[in-house]
CSV table of C-alpha atoms in Angstrom, one decimal:
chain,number,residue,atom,x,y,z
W,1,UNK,CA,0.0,0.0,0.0
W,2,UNK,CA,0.7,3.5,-0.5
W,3,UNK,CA,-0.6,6.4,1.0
W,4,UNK,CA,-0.9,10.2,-0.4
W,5,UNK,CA,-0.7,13.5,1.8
W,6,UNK,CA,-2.0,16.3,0.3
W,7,UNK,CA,-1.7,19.6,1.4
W,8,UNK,CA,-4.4,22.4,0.8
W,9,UNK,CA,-5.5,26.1,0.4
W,10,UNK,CA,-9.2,25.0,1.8
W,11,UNK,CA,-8.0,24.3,5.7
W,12,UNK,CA,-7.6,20.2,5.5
W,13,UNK,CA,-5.0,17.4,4.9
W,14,UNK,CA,-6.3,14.6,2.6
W,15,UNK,CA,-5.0,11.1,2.8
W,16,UNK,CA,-5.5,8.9,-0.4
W,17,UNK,CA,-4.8,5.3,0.1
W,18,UNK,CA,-3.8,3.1,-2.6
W,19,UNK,CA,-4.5,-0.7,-2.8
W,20,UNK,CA,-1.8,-3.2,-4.6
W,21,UNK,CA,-4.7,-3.8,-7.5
W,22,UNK,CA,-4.7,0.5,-7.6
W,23,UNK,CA,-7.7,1.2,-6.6
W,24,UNK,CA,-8.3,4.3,-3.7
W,25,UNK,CA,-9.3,2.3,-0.5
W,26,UNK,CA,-9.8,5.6,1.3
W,27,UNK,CA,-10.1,9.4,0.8
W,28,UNK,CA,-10.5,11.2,3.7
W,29,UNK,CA,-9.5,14.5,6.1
W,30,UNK,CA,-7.0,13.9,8.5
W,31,UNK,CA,-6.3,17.6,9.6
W,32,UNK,CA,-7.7,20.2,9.8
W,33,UNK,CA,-5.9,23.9,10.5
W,34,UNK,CA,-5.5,26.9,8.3
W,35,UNK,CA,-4.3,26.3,5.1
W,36,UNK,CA,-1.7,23.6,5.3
W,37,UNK,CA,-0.6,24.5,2.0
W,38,UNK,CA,3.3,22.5,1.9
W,39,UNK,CA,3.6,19.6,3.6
W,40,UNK,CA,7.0,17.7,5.0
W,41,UNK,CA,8.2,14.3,6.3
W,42,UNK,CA,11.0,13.2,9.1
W,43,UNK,CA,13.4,10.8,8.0
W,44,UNK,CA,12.3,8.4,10.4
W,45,UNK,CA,8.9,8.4,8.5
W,46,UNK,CA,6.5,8.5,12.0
W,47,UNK,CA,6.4,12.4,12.3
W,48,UNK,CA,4.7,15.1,9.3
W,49,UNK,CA,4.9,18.9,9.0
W,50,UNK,CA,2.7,21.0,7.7
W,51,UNK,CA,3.0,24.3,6.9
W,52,UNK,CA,0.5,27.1,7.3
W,53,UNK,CA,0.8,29.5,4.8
W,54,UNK,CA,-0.5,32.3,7.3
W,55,UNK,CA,0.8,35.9,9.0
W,56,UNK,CA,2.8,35.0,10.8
W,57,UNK,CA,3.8,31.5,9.6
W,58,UNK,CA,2.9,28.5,11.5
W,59,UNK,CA,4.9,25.2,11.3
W,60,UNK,CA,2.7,21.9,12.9
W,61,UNK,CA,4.1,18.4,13.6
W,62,UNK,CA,1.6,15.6,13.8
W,63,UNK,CA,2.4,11.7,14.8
W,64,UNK,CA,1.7,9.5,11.9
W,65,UNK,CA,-0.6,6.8,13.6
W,66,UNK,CA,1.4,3.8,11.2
W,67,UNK,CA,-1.9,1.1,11.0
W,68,UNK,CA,-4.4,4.3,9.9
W,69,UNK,CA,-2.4,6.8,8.6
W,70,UNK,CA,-3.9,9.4,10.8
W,71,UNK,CA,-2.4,12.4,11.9
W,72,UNK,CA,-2.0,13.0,15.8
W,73,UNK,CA,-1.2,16.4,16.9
W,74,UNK,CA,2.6,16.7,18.2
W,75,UNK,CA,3.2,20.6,18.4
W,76,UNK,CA,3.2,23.9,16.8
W,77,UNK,CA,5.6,27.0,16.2
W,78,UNK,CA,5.0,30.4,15.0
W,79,UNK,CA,7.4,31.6,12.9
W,80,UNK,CA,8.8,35.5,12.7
W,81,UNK,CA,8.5,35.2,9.3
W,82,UNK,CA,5.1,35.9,7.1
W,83,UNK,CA,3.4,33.9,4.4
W,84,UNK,CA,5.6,30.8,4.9
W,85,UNK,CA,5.2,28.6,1.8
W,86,UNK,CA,8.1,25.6,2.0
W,87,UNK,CA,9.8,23.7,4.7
W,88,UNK,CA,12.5,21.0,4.0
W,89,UNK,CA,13.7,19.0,7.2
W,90,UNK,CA,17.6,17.8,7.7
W,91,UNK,CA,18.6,14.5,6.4
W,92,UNK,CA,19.6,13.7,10.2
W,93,UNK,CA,16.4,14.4,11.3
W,94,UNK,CA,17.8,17.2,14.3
W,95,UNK,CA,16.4,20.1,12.6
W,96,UNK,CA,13.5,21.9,10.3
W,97,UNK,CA,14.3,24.5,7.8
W,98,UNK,CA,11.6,26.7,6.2
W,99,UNK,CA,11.3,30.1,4.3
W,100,UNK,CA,8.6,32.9,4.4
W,101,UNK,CA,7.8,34.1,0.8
W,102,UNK,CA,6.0,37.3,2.4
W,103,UNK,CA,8.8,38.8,4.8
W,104,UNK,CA,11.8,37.1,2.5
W,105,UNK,CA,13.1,35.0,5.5
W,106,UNK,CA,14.8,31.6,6.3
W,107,UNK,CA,14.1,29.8,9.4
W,108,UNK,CA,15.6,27.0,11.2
W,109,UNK,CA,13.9,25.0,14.0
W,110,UNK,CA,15.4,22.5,15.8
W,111,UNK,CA,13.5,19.0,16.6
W,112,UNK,CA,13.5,16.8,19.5
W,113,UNK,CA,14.8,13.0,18.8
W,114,UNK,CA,10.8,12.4,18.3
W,115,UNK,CA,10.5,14.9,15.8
W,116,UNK,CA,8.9,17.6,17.9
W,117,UNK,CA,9.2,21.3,16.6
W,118,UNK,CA,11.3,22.9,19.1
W,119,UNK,CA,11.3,27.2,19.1
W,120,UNK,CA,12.7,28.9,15.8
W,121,UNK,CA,16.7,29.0,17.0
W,122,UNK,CA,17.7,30.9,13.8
W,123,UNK,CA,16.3,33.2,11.6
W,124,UNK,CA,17.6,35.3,8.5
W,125,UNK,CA,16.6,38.1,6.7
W,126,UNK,CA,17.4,38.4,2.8
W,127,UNK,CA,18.0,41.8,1.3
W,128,UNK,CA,18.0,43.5,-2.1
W,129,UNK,CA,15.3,43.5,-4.7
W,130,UNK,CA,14.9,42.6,-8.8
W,131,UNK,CA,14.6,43.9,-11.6
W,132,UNK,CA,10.3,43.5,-11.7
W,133,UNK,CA,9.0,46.1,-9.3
W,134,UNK,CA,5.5,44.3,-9.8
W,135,UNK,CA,7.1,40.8,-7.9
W,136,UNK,CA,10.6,42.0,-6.9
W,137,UNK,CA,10.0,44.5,-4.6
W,138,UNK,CA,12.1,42.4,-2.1
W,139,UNK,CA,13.2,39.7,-1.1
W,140,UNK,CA,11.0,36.7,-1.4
W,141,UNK,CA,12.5,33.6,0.5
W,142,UNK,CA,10.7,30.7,-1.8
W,143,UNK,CA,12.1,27.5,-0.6
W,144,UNK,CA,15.4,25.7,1.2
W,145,UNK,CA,16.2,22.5,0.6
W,146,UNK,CA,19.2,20.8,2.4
W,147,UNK,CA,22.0,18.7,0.8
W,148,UNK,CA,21.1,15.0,0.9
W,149,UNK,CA,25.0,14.2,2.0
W,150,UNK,CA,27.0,17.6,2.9
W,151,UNK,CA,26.3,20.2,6.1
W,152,UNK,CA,24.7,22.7,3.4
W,153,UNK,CA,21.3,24.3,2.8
W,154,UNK,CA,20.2,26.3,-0.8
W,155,UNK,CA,17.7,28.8,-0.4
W,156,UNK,CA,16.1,30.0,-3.9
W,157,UNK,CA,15.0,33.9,-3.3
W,158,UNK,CA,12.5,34.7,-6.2
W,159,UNK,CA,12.5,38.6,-5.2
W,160,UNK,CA,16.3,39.2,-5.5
W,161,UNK,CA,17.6,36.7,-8.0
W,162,UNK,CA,19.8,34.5,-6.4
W,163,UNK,CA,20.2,31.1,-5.2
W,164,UNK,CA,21.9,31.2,-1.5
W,165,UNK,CA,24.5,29.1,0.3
W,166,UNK,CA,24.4,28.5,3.8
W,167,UNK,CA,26.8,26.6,5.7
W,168,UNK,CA,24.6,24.0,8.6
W,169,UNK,CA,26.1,24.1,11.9
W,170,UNK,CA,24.9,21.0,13.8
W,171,UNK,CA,26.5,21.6,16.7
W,172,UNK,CA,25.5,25.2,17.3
W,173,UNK,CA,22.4,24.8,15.7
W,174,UNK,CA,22.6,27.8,12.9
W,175,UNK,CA,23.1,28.7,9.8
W,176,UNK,CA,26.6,30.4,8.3
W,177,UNK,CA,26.4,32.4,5.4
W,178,UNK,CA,28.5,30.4,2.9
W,179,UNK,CA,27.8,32.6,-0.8
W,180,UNK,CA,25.4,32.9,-3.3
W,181,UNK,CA,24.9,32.2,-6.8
W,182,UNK,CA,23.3,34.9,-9.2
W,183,UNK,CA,20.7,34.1,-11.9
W,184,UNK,CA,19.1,36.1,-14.8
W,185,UNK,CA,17.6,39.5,-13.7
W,186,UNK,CA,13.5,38.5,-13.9
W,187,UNK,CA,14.2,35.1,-13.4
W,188,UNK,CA,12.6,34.7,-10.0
W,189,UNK,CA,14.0,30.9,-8.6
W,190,UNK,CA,11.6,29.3,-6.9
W,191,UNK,CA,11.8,25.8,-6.1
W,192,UNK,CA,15.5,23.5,-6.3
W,193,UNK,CA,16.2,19.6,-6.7
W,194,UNK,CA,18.9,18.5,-6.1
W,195,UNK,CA,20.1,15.4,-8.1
W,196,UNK,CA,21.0,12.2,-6.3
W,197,UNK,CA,24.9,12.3,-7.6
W,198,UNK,CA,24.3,15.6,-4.9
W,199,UNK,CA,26.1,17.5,-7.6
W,200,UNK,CA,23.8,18.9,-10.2
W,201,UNK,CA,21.0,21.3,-8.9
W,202,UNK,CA,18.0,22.7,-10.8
W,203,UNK,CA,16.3,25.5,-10.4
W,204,UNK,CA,12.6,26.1,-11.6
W,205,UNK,CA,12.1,30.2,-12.3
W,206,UNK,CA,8.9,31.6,-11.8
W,207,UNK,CA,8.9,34.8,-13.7
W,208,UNK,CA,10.8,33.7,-17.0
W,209,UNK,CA,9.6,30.3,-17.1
W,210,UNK,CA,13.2,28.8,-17.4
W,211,UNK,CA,14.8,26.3,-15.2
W,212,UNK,CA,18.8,26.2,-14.7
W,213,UNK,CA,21.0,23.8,-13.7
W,214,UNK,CA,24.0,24.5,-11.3
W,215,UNK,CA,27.3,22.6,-10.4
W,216,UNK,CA,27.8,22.1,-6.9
W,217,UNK,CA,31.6,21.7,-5.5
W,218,UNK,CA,30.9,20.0,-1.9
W,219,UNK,CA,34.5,20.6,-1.4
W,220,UNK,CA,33.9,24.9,-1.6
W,221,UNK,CA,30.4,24.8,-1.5
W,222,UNK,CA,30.2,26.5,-4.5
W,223,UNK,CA,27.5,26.9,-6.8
W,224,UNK,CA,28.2,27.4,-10.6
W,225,UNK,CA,25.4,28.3,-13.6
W,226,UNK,CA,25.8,25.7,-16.2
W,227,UNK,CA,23.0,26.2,-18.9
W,228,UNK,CA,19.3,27.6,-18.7
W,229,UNK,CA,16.5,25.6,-20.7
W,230,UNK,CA,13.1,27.1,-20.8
W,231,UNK,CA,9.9,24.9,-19.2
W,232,UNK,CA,7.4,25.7,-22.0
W,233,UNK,CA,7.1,25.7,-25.9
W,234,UNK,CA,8.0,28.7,-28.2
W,235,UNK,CA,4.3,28.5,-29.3
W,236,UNK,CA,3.0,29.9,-26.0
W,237,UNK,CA,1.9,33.2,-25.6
W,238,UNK,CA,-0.2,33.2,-22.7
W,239,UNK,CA,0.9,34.1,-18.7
W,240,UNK,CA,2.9,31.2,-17.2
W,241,UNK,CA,4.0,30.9,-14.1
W,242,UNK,CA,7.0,27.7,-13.3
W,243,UNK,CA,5.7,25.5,-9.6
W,244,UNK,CA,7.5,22.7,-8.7
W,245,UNK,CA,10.7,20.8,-10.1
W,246,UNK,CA,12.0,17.1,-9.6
W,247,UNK,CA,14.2,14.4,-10.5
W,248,UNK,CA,13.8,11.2,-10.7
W,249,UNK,CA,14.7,9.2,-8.4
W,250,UNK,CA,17.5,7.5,-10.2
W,251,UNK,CA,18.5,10.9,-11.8
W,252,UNK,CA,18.0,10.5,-15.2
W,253,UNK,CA,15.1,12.9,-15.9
W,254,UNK,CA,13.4,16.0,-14.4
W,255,UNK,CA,10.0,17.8,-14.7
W,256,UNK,CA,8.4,21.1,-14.0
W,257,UNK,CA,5.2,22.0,-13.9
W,258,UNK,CA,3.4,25.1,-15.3
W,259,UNK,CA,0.9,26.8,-14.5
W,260,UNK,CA,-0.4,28.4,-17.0
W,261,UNK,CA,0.4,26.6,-19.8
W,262,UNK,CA,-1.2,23.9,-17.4
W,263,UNK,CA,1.8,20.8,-18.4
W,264,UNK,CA,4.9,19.1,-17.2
W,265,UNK,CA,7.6,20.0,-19.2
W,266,UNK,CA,10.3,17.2,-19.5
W,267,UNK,CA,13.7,16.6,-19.8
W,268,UNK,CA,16.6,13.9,-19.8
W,269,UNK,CA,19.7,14.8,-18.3
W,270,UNK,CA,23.1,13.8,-19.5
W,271,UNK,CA,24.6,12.1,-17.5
W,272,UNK,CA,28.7,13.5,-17.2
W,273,UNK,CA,27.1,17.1,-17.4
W,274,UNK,CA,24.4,17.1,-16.0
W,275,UNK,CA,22.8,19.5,-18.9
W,276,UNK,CA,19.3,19.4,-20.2
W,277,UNK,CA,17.8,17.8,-23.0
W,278,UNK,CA,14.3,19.3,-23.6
W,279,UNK,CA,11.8,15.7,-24.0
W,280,UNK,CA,8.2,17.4,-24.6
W,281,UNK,CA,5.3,17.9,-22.5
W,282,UNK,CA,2.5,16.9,-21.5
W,283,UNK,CA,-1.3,18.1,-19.9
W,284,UNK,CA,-1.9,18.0,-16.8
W,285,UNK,CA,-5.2,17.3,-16.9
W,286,UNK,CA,-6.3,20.2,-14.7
W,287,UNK,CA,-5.8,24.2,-14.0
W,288,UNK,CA,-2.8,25.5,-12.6
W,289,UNK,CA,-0.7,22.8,-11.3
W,290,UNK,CA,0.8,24.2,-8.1
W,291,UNK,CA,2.5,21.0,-7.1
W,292,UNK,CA,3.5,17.4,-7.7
W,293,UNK,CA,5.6,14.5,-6.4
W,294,UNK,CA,6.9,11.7,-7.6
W,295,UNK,CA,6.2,8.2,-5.9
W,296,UNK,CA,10.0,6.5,-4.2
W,297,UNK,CA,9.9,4.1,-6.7
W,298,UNK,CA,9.7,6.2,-9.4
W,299,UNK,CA,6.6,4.5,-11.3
W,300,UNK,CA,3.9,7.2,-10.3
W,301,UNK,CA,3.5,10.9,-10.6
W,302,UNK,CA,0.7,12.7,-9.2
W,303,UNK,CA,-0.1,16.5,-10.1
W,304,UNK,CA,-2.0,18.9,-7.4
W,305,UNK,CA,-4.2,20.9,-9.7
W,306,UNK,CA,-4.9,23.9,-7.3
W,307,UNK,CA,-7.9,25.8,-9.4
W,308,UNK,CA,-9.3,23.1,-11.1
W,309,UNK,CA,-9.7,21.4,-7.3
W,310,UNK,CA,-8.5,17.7,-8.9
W,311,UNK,CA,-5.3,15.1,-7.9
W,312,UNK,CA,-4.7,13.2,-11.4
W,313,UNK,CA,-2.5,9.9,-11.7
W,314,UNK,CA,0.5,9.7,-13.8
W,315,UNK,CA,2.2,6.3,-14.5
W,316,UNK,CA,5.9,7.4,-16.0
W,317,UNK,CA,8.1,5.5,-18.6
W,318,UNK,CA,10.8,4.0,-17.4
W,319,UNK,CA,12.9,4.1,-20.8
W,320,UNK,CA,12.2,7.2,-21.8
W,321,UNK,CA,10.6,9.2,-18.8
W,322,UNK,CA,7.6,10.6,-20.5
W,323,UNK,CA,4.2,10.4,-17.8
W,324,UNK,CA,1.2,8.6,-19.1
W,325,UNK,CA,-2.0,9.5,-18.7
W,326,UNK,CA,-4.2,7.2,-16.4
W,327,UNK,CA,-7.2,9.3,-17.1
W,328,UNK,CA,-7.3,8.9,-13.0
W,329,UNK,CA,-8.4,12.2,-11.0
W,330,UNK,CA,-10.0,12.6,-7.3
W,331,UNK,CA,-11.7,15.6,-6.3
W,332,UNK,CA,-10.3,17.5,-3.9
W,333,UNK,CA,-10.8,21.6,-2.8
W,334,UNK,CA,-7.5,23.8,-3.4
W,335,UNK,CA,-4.5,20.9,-3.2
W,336,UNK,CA,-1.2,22.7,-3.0
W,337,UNK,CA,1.0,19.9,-2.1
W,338,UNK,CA,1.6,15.9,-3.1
W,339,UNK,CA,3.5,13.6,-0.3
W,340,UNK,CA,4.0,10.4,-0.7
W,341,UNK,CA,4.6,7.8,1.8
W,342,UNK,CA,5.5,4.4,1.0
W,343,UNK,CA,4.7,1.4,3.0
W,344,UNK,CA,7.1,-1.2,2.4
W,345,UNK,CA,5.2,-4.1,4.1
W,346,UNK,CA,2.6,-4.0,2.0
W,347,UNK,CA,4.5,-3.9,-1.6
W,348,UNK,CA,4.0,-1.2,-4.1
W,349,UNK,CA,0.6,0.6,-5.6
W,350,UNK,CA,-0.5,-0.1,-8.9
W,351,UNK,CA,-2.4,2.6,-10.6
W,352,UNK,CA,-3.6,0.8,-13.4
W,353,UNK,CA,-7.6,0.3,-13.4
W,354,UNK,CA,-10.8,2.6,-13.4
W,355,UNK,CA,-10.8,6.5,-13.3
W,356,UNK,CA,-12.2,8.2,-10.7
C-alpha cells in the first residue's frame, strides 16, 4: 500500500490510500488547520509537518498513527517570518528549515529526537530587490532544501535573483552564510532539486519560465550556472508561471510544472554534465498545477491541480521518462502539495484500473 498526503489552500489534509490492485481504498480529512498548503516528512517516516501558509507562519508536527495513517497532533511554532510557503527538514532528522515568501526570511527550528518542533533558534533576513518592481520589490525567500550528503542548505530567493548558500552548523544549531549564486535579472528561482549524484542542482524560475541547472563543489560549497532551458514551448503566448521541479529518483530525468500553460515540461539529463535535453510535454489534466511528487519508486507521478480542485494519476516510462495519462483524478478543494509515503510491508501501488 501506498498512502498520499495532500496539502491544501481549503484548511484540510487529505490522505489517499492506494490498494496493490490500484484502486483508492480511502479518501479522507486527516487535519484540519488553516491552510496547510506545503507539507514535509522526518526521516524516520513516523512524524509530518505542515506548513500554514499564514501571518505570521505557522509550522505543525503531527504523529503519523502507522496502521491508519492518521495524523496525531505533536506541536506547533510560529514563525517570525510571514506567508511561509516551504519547509524541508535535515537529512539527520535534528532540525526543520523553512522560508517565508512574504517577509523574505529563512528559518531554522530544531526538533526533539521524536520529531517535535522545538522554538525557531535561527532566523535570517534576505536583502535586495529585482529587476520586476511588480514581484521584486524584495526579497522573497521561496524554498530551502538541504543537501542530501553535505552540512549545506540552498535557499532559492524569487524577489532578488539568487540562489543562497548557507553553511549547517549542527553543533550550534545555525546557519553560516556560505555565498550565493546569481541568476538572470527576472528570473525569479523558486523551487531547487537536487540530483542524487548531490552534484547537479536545478532550479525552476517563476517569472521567466526557465529552469537552470547548477554545479555544486561540496569541497567549496560552490554553486556554478551551467546552462538555462526554458519549461514551455516557443508557441506559448499566454501568462505562465514555473511551480514545482524534480528528478527522478535515479537521476536520469526531471519535470516542472506550469501553471499556465497547465503541463509538465520534461527533460533527460546527460549524465557526465548534467545539462538538459528538452523531452516534450504533456497536460496536466487540470488548472494551474501548483504541485507534484513523484512516488519513491519512481513509477507514479501525481499533479495537485490547485484551481481546477482535482489530484490526477501519472504512470511514468521507465525508458524514456515521459508520464502517461491514467485518465485517473480525485476531487479534492485547493490541493497545493503531493507527499507520498511508502509502506514497504505491503509492496507497491498499482495505478492501473478505473478513473475516478
Amino acid at each position: 500500500m501506498m498512502r498520499i498526503y495532500v496539502g491544501t489552500y481549503s484548511g484540510q489534509i487529505g490522505l489517499l490510500e492506494l490498494s496493490e490492485a490500484g484502486e483508492i481504498t480511502s479518501l479522507r480529512s486527516v487535519a484540519g488547520l488553516e491552510a496547510p498548503a506545503f507539507l514535509g516528512l522526518h526521516p524516520n517516516k513516523h512524524t509530518l509537518y505542515a506548513l500554514s501558509e499564514t501571518r505570521p507562519g505557522r509550522v505543525t508536527a503531527y504523529t503519523l498513527e502507522p496502521t491508519t495513517g492518521e495524523l496525531r497532533l505533536k506541536n506547533d511554532q510560529v514563525l517570525s517570518g510571514t506567508y511561509t510557503c516551504h519547509l524541508s527538514v535535515d537529512p539527520m532528522g535534528r532540525m526543520l528549515f523553512a522560508a517565508s515568501y512574504g517577509s523574505g526570511h529563512v528559518h531554522l527550528l530544531p526538533l526533539t529526537p521524536d520529531g517535535a518542533l522545538l522554538p525557531e533558534a535561527a532566523c535570517i533576513h534576505h536583502e535586495g530587490h529585482g529587476a520586476r518592481p511588480d514581484r521584486q520589490e524584495g526579497p522573497h525567500a521561496h524554498c530551502t532544501v538541504p543537501h542530501p550528503q553535505q552540512p549545506y542548505l540552498f535557499a532559492a530567493d524569487l524577489g532578488v535573483d539568487r540562489v543562497f548558500v548557507y553553511r549547517i552548523d549542527r553543533q550550534k544549531v545555525r546557519l553560516e552564510s556560505h555565498g550565493q549564486v546569481a541568476l538572470p535579472d527576472g528570473a525569479g528561482p523558486r523551487h531547487i532539486a537536487i540530483h542524487p549524484n548531490g552534484r547537479f542542482l536545478y532550479v525552476i524560475n517563476e517569472l521567466n519560465s526557465t529552469v537552470t541547472g547548477l554545479l555544486f563543489d561540496p569541497e567549496k560549497g560552490l554553486l556554478t550556472a551551467i546552462h538555462t532551458q526554458s519549461t514551455i514551448p516557443a508557441s506559448h503566448n499566454g501568462e505562465n508561471y514555473p511551480s514545482e521541479v524534480a528528478l527522478s529518483p535515479d537521476g536520469r530525468f526531471l519535470y516542472g510544472a506550469n501553471r499556465g500553460h497547465n503541463s509538465l515540461s520534461v527533460f533527460q539529463i546527460e549524465e557526465a554534465t548534467g545539462r538538459l535535453l528538452p523531452r516534450g510535454h504533456i497536460s496536466v489534466e487540470g488548472d494551474w498545477p501548483r504541485h507534484f511528487a513523484i512516488s519513491p519508486d519512481g513509477r507514479w507521478l501525481v499533479v495537485a491541480n490547485q484551481k481546477s480542485n482535482n489530484v490526477v494519476f501519472f504512470r511514468l516510462d521507465q525508458e524514456t521518462g515521459m508520464p502517461q495519462s491514467l485518465n485517473r483524478q480525485v476531487a479534492l478543494p485547493a490541493p497545493s502539495c503531493i507527499l507520498f509515503l511508502s509502506l514497504e510491508s505491503a509492496g507497491p501501488a498499482r495505478l492501473e484500473g478505473s478513473s475516478g
